[in-house]
Amino acid sequence: LPGVALPSPGAPPPPQAHANSLTRSIRAAVAPKSVMKYANKNLSEPLTHDAASDDSYRADPLVYLGGLRARFTSEVLAAMHAATRAAPSFSAPILVMFGTENKLNSYADAQRWFSACGSQDKTFVPV
């Protein structure tokens, strides 16, 4: 692996993900297509400062704007937990680009995750 570039890493997972892990796992197994409402609380906010671009994105019939499904949410959060646990063992060069106005992921958490990465060649770029 020559290196890793991460746009806005969401590690570690949000606090409610820990509290709901058993419920999430059961729900993902029993009703994988059910909607996890807490997981997409910010998706109703604009994705960009350009209103026309945001409107165009939301009007696109290929863009899914419904709630995040239980199985997808469970798998993403499991991967986030794994990335958090594995961060100290990362040795490949790492480039993290993080939007300073990102409302989905915590800037402070991304910086903590970046600091925990074991790579000697790493760059954090706020954009």
GROMACS .gro file of C-alpha atoms in nm:
model
  127
    1LEU     CA    1   0.000   0.000   0.000
    2PRO     CA    2   0.176   0.319  -0.115
    3GLY     CA    3  -0.038   0.554   0.097
    4VAL     CA    4  -0.383   0.655   0.213
    5ALA     CA    5  -0.581   0.971   0.134
    6LEU     CA    6  -0.890   1.030   0.348
    7PRO     CA    7  -1.151   1.299   0.277
    8SER     CA    8  -1.305   1.396   0.612
    9PRO     CA    9  -1.253   1.083   0.819
   10GLY     CA   10  -1.542   1.023   1.053
   11ALA     CA   11  -1.343   0.839   1.316
   12PRO     CA   12  -1.428   0.783   1.589
   13PRO     CA   13  -1.799   0.710   1.548
   14PRO     CA   14  -2.049   0.945   1.712
   15PRO     CA   15  -2.126   0.884   2.084
   16GLN     CA   16  -2.479   0.754   2.017
   17ALA     CA   17  -2.325   0.478   1.803
   18HIS     CA   18  -2.169   0.322   2.115
   19ALA     CA   19  -2.492   0.340   2.314
   20ASN     CA   20  -2.693   0.178   2.036
   21SER     CA   21  -2.447  -0.088   1.917
   22LEU     CA   22  -2.647  -0.392   2.034
   23THR     CA   23  -2.977  -0.247   1.912
   24ARG     CA   24  -2.813  -0.153   1.580
   25SER     CA   25  -2.666  -0.501   1.532
   26ILE     CA   26  -2.996  -0.675   1.605
   27ARG     CA   27  -3.188  -0.433   1.385
   28ALA     CA   28  -2.937  -0.479   1.100
   29ALA     CA   29  -2.983  -0.857   1.119
   30VAL     CA   30  -3.362  -0.860   1.159
   31ALA     CA   31  -3.464  -0.558   0.951
   32PRO     CA   32  -3.163  -0.451   0.741
   33LYS     CA   33  -3.363  -0.203   0.533
   34SER     CA   34  -3.518  -0.021   0.828
   35VAL     CA   35  -3.419   0.346   0.860
   36MET     CA   36  -3.177   0.460   1.131
   37LYS     CA   37  -3.305   0.813   1.186
   38TYR     CA   38  -3.031   0.933   1.423
   39ALA     CA   39  -2.765   0.852   1.166
   40ASN     CA   40  -2.863   1.121   0.917
   41LYS     CA   41  -2.977   1.415   1.129
   42ASN     CA   42  -2.771   1.667   0.929
   43LEU     CA   43  -2.864   1.553   0.579
   44SER     CA   44  -3.149   1.803   0.562
   45GLU     CA   45  -2.899   2.090   0.584
   46PRO     CA   46  -2.739   2.230   0.266
   47LEU     CA   47  -2.432   2.040   0.146
   48THR     CA   48  -2.276   2.351  -0.007
   49HIS     CA   49  -2.291   2.730   0.014
   50ASP     CA   50  -2.408   2.740  -0.349
   51ALA     CA   51  -2.789   2.713  -0.327
   52ALA     CA   52  -2.831   2.633  -0.699
   53SER     CA   53  -2.578   2.349  -0.676
   54ASP     CA   54  -2.746   2.213  -0.363
   55ASP     CA   55  -3.090   2.230  -0.527
   56SER     CA   56  -2.957   2.053  -0.837
   57TYR     CA   57  -2.804   1.777  -0.625
   58ARG     CA   58  -3.125   1.722  -0.431
   59ALA     CA   59  -3.334   1.719  -0.749
   60ASP     CA   60  -3.119   1.449  -0.910
   61PRO     CA   61  -3.330   1.129  -0.924
   62LEU     CA   62  -3.016   0.918  -0.877
   63VAL     CA   63  -2.939   1.076  -0.539
   64TYR     CA   64  -3.090   0.889  -0.245
   65LEU     CA   65  -3.205   1.133   0.025
   66GLY     CA   66  -3.392   0.888   0.244
   67GLY     CA   67  -3.276   0.765   0.581
   68LEU     CA   68  -2.967   0.551   0.617
   69ARG     CA   69  -3.054   0.182   0.630
   70ALA     CA   70  -2.979  -0.024   0.940
   71ARG     CA   71  -2.739  -0.268   0.774
   72PHE     CA   72  -2.544   0.004   0.593
   73THR     CA   73  -2.523   0.210   0.912
   74SER     CA   74  -2.409  -0.093   1.113
   75GLU     CA   75  -2.136  -0.180   0.862
   76VAL     CA   76  -2.008   0.179   0.832
   77LEU     CA   77  -1.993   0.223   1.210
   78ALA     CA   78  -1.815  -0.112   1.248
   79ALA     CA   79  -1.555   0.003   0.992
   80MET     CA   80  -1.516   0.334   1.180
   81HIS     CA   81  -1.458   0.145   1.506
   82ALA     CA   82  -1.201  -0.077   1.331
   83ALA     CA   83  -1.019   0.225   1.182
   84THR     CA   84  -1.007   0.390   1.524
   85ARG     CA   85  -0.860   0.079   1.686
   86ALA     CA   86  -0.611   0.028   1.402
   87ALA     CA   87  -0.493   0.392   1.372
   88PRO     CA   88  -0.176   0.343   1.584
   89SER     CA   89  -0.064   0.058   1.356
   90PHE     CA   90  -0.096   0.260   1.031
   91SER     CA   91   0.247   0.293   0.872
   92ALA     CA   92   0.160   0.404   0.517
   93PRO     CA   93   0.177   0.775   0.432
   94ILE     CA   94  -0.152   0.945   0.519
   95LEU     CA   95  -0.317   1.255   0.376
   96VAL     CA   96  -0.632   1.375   0.554
   97MET     CA   97  -0.831   1.659   0.397
   98PHE     CA   98  -1.103   1.789   0.628
   99GLY     CA   99  -1.366   2.053   0.556
  100THR     CA  100  -1.367   2.304   0.839
  101GLU     CA  101  -1.741   2.352   0.795
  102ASN     CA  102  -1.816   1.978   0.788
  103LYS     CA  103  -2.132   1.925   0.994
  104LEU     CA  104  -2.137   1.546   0.967
  105ASN     CA  105  -1.799   1.471   1.125
  106SER     CA  106  -1.624   1.634   1.419
  107TYR     CA  107  -1.312   1.834   1.329
  108ALA     CA  108  -1.166   1.773   1.676
  109ASP     CA  109  -1.231   1.397   1.649
  110ALA     CA  110  -1.065   1.387   1.305
  111GLN     CA  111  -0.759   1.565   1.446
  112ARG     CA  112  -0.745   1.320   1.740
  113TRP     CA  113  -0.773   1.025   1.500
  114PHE     CA  114  -0.499   1.175   1.282
  115SER     CA  115  -0.273   1.227   1.585
  116ALA     CA  116  -0.326   0.864   1.688
  117CYS     CA  117  -0.210   0.736   1.347
  118GLY     CA  118   0.127   0.568   1.372
  119SER     CA  119   0.254   0.679   1.030
  120GLN     CA  120   0.566   0.895   1.034
  121ASP     CA  121   0.462   1.053   0.701
  122LYS     CA  122   0.125   1.215   0.758
  123THR     CA  123  -0.042   1.543   0.660
  124PHE     CA  124  -0.365   1.701   0.788
  125VAL     CA  125  -0.508   1.968   0.556
  126PRO     CA  126  -0.806   2.176   0.674
  127VAL     CA  127  -1.002   2.302   0.371
   0.00000   0.00000   0.00000
